[in-house]
Short mmCIF file of C-alpha atoms in Angstrom, two decimals:
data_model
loop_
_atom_site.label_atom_id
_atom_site.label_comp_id
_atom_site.label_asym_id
_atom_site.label_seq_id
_atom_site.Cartn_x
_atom_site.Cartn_y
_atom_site.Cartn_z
CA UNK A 26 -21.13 -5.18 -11.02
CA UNK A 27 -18.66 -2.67 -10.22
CA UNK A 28 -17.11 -0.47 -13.47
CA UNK A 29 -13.96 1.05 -13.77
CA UNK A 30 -13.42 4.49 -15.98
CA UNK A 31 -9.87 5.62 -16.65
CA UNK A 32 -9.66 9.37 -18.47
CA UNK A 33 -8.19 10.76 -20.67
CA UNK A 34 -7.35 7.26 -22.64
CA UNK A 35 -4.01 9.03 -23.55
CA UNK A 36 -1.92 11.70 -22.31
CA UNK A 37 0.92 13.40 -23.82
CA UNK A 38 2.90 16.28 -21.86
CA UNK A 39 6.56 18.62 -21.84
CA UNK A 40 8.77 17.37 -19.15
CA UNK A 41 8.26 19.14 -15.78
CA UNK A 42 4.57 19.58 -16.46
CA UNK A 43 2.21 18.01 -13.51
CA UNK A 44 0.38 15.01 -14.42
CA UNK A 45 -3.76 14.19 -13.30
CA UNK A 46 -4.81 10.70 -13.86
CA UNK A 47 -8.53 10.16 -12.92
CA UNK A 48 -10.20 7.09 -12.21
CA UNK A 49 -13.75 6.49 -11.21
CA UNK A 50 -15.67 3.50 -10.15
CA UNK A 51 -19.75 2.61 -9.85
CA UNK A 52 -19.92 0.75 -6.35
CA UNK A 53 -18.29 2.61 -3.45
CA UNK A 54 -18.50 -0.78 -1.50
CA UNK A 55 -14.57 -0.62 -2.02
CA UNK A 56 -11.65 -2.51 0.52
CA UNK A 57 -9.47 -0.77 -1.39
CA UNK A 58 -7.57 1.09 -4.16
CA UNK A 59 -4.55 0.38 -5.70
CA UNK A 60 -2.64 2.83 -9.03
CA UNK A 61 0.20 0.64 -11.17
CA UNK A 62 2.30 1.24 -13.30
CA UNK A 63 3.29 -0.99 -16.26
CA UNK A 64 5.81 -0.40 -18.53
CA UNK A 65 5.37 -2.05 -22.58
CA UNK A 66 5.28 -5.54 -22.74
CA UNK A 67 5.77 -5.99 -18.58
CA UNK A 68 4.17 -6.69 -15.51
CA UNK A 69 2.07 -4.10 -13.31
CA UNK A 70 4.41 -2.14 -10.25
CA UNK A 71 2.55 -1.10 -7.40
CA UNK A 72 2.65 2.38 -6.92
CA UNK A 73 0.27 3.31 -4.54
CA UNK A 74 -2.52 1.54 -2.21
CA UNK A 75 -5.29 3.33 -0.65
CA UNK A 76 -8.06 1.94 2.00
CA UNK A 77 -11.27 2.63 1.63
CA UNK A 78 -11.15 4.74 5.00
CA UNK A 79 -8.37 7.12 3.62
CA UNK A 80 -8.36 9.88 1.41
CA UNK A 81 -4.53 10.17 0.35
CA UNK A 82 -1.40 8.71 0.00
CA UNK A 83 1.89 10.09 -0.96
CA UNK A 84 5.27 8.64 -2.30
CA UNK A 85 7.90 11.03 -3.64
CA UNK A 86 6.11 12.65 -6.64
CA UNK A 87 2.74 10.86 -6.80
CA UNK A 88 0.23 11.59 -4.80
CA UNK A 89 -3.46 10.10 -4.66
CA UNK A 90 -6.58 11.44 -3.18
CA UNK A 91 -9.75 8.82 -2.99
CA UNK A 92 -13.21 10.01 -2.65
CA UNK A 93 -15.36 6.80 -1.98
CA UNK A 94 -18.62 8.33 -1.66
CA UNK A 95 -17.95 10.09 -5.35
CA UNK A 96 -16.74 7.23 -6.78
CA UNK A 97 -13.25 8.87 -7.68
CA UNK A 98 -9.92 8.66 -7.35
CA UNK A 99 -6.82 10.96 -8.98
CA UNK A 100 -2.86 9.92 -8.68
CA UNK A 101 -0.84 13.07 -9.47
CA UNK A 102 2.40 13.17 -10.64
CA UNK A 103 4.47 15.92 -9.98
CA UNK A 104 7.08 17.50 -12.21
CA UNK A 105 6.85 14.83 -14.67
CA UNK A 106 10.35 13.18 -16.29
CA UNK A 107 10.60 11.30 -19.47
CA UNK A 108 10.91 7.77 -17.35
CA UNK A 109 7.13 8.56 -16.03
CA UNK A 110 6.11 7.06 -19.88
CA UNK A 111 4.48 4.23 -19.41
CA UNK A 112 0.70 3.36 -19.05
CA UNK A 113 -1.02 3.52 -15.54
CA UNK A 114 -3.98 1.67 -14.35
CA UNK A 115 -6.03 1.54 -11.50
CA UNK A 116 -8.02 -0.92 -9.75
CA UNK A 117 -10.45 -1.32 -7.03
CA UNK A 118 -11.12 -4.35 -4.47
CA UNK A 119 -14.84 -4.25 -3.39
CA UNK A 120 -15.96 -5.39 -0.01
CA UNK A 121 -17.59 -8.90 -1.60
CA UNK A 122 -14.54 -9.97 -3.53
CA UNK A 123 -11.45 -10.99 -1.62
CA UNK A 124 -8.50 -10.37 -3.61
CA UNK A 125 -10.11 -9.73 -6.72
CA UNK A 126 -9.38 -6.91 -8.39
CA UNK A 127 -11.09 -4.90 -11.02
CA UNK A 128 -9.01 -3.08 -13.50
CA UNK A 129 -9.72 0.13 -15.80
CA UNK A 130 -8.28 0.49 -19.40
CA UNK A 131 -5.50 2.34 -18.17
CA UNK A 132 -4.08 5.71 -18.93
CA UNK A 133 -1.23 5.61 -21.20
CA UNK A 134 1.13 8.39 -20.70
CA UNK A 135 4.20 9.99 -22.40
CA UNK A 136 6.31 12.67 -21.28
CA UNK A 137 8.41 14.33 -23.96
CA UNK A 138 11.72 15.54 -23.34
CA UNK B 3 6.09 -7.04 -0.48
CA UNK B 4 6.30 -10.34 -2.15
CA UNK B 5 8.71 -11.25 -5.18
CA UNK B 6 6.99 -13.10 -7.99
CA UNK B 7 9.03 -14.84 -11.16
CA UNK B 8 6.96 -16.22 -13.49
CA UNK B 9 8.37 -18.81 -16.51
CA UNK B 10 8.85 -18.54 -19.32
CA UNK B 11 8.87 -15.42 -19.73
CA UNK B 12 7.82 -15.21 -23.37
CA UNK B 13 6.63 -17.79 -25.96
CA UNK B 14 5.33 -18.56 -29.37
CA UNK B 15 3.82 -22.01 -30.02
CA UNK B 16 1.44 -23.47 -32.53
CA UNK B 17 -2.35 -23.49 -32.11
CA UNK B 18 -4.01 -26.65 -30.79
CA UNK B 19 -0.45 -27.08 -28.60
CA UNK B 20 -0.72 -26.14 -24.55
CA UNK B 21 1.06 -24.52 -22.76
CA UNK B 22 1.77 -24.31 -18.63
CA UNK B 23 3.18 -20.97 -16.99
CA UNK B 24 4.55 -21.52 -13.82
CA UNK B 25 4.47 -18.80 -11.05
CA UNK B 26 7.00 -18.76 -8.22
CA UNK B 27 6.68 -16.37 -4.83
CA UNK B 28 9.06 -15.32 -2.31
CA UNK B 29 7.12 -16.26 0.72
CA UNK B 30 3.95 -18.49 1.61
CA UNK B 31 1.18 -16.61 0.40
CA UNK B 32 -3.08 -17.50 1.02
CA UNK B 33 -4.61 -15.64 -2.26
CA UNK B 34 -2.86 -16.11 -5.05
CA UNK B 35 -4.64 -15.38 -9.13
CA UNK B 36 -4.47 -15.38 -12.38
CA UNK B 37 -4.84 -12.57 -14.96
CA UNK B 38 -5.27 -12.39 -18.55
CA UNK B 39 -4.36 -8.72 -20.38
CA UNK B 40 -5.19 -9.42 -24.19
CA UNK B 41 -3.13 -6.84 -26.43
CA UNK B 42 -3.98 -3.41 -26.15
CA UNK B 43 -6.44 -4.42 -23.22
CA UNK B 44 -6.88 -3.95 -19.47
CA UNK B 45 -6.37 -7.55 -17.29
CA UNK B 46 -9.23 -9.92 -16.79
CA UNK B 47 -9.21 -12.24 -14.23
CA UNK B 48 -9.05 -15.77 -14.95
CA UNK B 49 -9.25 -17.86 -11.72
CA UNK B 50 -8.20 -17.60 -7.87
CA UNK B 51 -5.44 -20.75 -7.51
CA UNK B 52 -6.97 -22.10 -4.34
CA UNK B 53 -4.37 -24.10 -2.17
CA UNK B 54 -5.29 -27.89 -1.83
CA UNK B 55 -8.70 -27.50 -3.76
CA UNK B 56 -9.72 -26.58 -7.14
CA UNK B 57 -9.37 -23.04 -8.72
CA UNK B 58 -12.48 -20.40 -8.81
CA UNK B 59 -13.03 -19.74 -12.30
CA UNK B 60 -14.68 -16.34 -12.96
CA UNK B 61 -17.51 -16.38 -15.50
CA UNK B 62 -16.31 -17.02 -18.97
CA UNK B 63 -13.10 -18.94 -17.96
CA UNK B 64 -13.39 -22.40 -17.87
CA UNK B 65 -11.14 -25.79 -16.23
CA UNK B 66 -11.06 -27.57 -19.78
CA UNK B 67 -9.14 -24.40 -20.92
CA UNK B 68 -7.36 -23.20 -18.16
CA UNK B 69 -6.61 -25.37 -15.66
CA UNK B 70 -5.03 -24.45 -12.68
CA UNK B 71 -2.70 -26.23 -9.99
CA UNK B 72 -1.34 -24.79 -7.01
CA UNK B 73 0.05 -27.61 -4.86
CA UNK B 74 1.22 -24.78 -1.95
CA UNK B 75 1.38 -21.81 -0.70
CA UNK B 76 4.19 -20.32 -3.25
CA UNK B 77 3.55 -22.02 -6.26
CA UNK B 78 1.26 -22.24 -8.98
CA UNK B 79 0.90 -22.84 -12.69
CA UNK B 80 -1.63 -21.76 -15.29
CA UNK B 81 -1.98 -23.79 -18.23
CA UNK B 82 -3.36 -22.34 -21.48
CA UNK B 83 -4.69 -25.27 -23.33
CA UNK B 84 -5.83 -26.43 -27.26
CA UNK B 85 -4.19 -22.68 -28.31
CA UNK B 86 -5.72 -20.50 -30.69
CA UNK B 87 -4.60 -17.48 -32.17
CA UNK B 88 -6.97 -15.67 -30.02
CA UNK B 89 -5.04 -16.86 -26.36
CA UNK B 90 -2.41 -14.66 -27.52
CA UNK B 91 -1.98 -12.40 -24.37
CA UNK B 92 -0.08 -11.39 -21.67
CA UNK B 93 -0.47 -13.66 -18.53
CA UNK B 94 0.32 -12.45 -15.05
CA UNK B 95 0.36 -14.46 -11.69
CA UNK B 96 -0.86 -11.86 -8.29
CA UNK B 97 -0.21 -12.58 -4.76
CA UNK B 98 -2.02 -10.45 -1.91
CA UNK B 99 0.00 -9.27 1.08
CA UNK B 100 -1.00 -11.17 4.10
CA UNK B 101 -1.68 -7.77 5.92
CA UNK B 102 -4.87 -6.12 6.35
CA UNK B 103 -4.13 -3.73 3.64
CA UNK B 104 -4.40 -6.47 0.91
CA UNK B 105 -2.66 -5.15 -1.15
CA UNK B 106 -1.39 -7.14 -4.70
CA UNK B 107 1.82 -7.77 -6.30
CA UNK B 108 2.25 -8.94 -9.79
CA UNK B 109 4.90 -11.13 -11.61
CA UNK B 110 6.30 -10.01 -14.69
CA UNK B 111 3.72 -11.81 -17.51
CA UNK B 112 4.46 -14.29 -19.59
CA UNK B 113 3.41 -12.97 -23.19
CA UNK B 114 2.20 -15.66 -25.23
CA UNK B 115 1.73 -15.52 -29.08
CA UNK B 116 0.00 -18.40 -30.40
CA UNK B 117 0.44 -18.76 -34.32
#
C-alpha cells in the first residue's frame, strides 16, 4: 500500500527566503506526481504535475525535481511572498490505480512579511 | 484543464438529516471521484463515480452512506447520508484530464458541519 510522508509538518519563513517542501512515497510504481496548493477552507489548485519518466518541472517560482527510484520528490519555491501562505500537499498516482490519488498530510506554510 | 463548481458550497444541517452535493464540470470527462478531507486532515478517497454503473467504493466507504450518482459524463452528486457529527468535513469532487498526463483538477469543497 503505497505511503505518503510530507516534512516538515509546518514551515514558517521571512519573505524572500527560498522555500523546500519534501515529499516521499514507499512504492516507486508511480504514473505520476502532482504538488497543490490549498488555501483555508478551499479546494486543492494544481500547481505542478510530474510523470513518472521526468525528473523536473518548472512554473515561474516553483520548481520540482522527482526521484522515483528514491522515493522523493521536492517543489521549491523561490523568493517566497506573503500570498505563498497556504498549505501544500502532494500526491502520487501509482501504476495499479487509475485516477486515484494518494495524498500526504500536507505542508502548511506561512511566509511573514 | 477542466472547471469544476460544486453546490452548495457550505452547509450546516442536523444529524440523522442527508445531504446531496452536486458536482458540475466544464467538459465530458471519463474519471471523475470523490474525496473526503476531515478537519485538520489530508483527503481520503471516497468512491470513483462510474458513468452508467455503480460507484467503486474504497475500503471503509460504503453505498448505504454515501451513495453516489453520476448519470453522465459532467455530472455527479455525492450524498452524505443519516449525518453525524463526525461527517463534518470538507468534500471535494476531481476530474482527470483526458490526456495521457492524467492529471486531476478539483472543485472547490463543499464544507459540511453536521450539528
Amino acid at each position: 500500500k503505497q505511503e505518503v510522508t510530507q516534512i516538515p509538518a509546518a514551515l514558517s519563513v521571512p519573505e524572500g527566503e527560498n522555500l523546500v517542501l519534501n515529499c516521499s512515497f514507499t512504492d516507486s510504481a508511480i504514473y505520476n506526481l502532482q504538488w497543490f496548493r490549498q488555501d483555508p477552507g478551499k479546494g486543492l489548485t494544481s500547481l505542478l504535475l510530474i510523470q513518472s519518466s521526468q525528473r523536473e518541472q518548472t512554473s515561474g517560482r516553483l520548481n520540482a525535481s522527482l526521484d522515483k527510484s528514491s522515493g522523493r520528490s521536492t517543489l521549491y519555491i523561490a523568493a517566497s511572498q506573503p500570498g505563498d501562505s497556504a498549505t501544500y500537499l502532494c500526491a502520487v498516482m501509482t501504476t495499479d490505480s487509475w485516477g486515484k490519488l494518494q495524498f500526504g498530510a500536507g505542508t502548511q506554510v506561512v511566509v511573514t512579511p | 484543464s477542466a472547471v469544476i463548481s460544486q453546490k452548495p458550497s457550505r452547509d450546516i444541517c442536523q444529524r440523522g438529516t442527508s445531504l446531496t452535493i452536486q458536482c458540475q464540470v466544464d467538459s465530458q470527462v471519463t474519471m471523475m471521484f470523490w474525496y473526503r478531507q476531515q478537519p485538520g486532515q489530508s483527503l481520503t478517497l471516497i468512491a470513483t463515480a462510474n458513468q452508467g454503473s455503480e460507484a467503486t467504493y474504497e475500503s471503509g466507504f460504503v453505498i448505504d452512506k454515501f451513495p453516489i450518482s453520476r448519470p453522465n459524463l459532467t455530472f455527479s452528486t455525492l450524498t452524505v447520508s443519516n449525518m453525524s457529527p463526525e461527517d463534518s468535513s470538507i468534500y471535494l469532487c476531481s476530474v482527470v484530464s483526458s490526456s495521457f498526463s492524467y492529471e486531476q483538477y478539483f472543485g472547490p469543497g463543499t464544507r459540511l458541519t453536521v450539528t
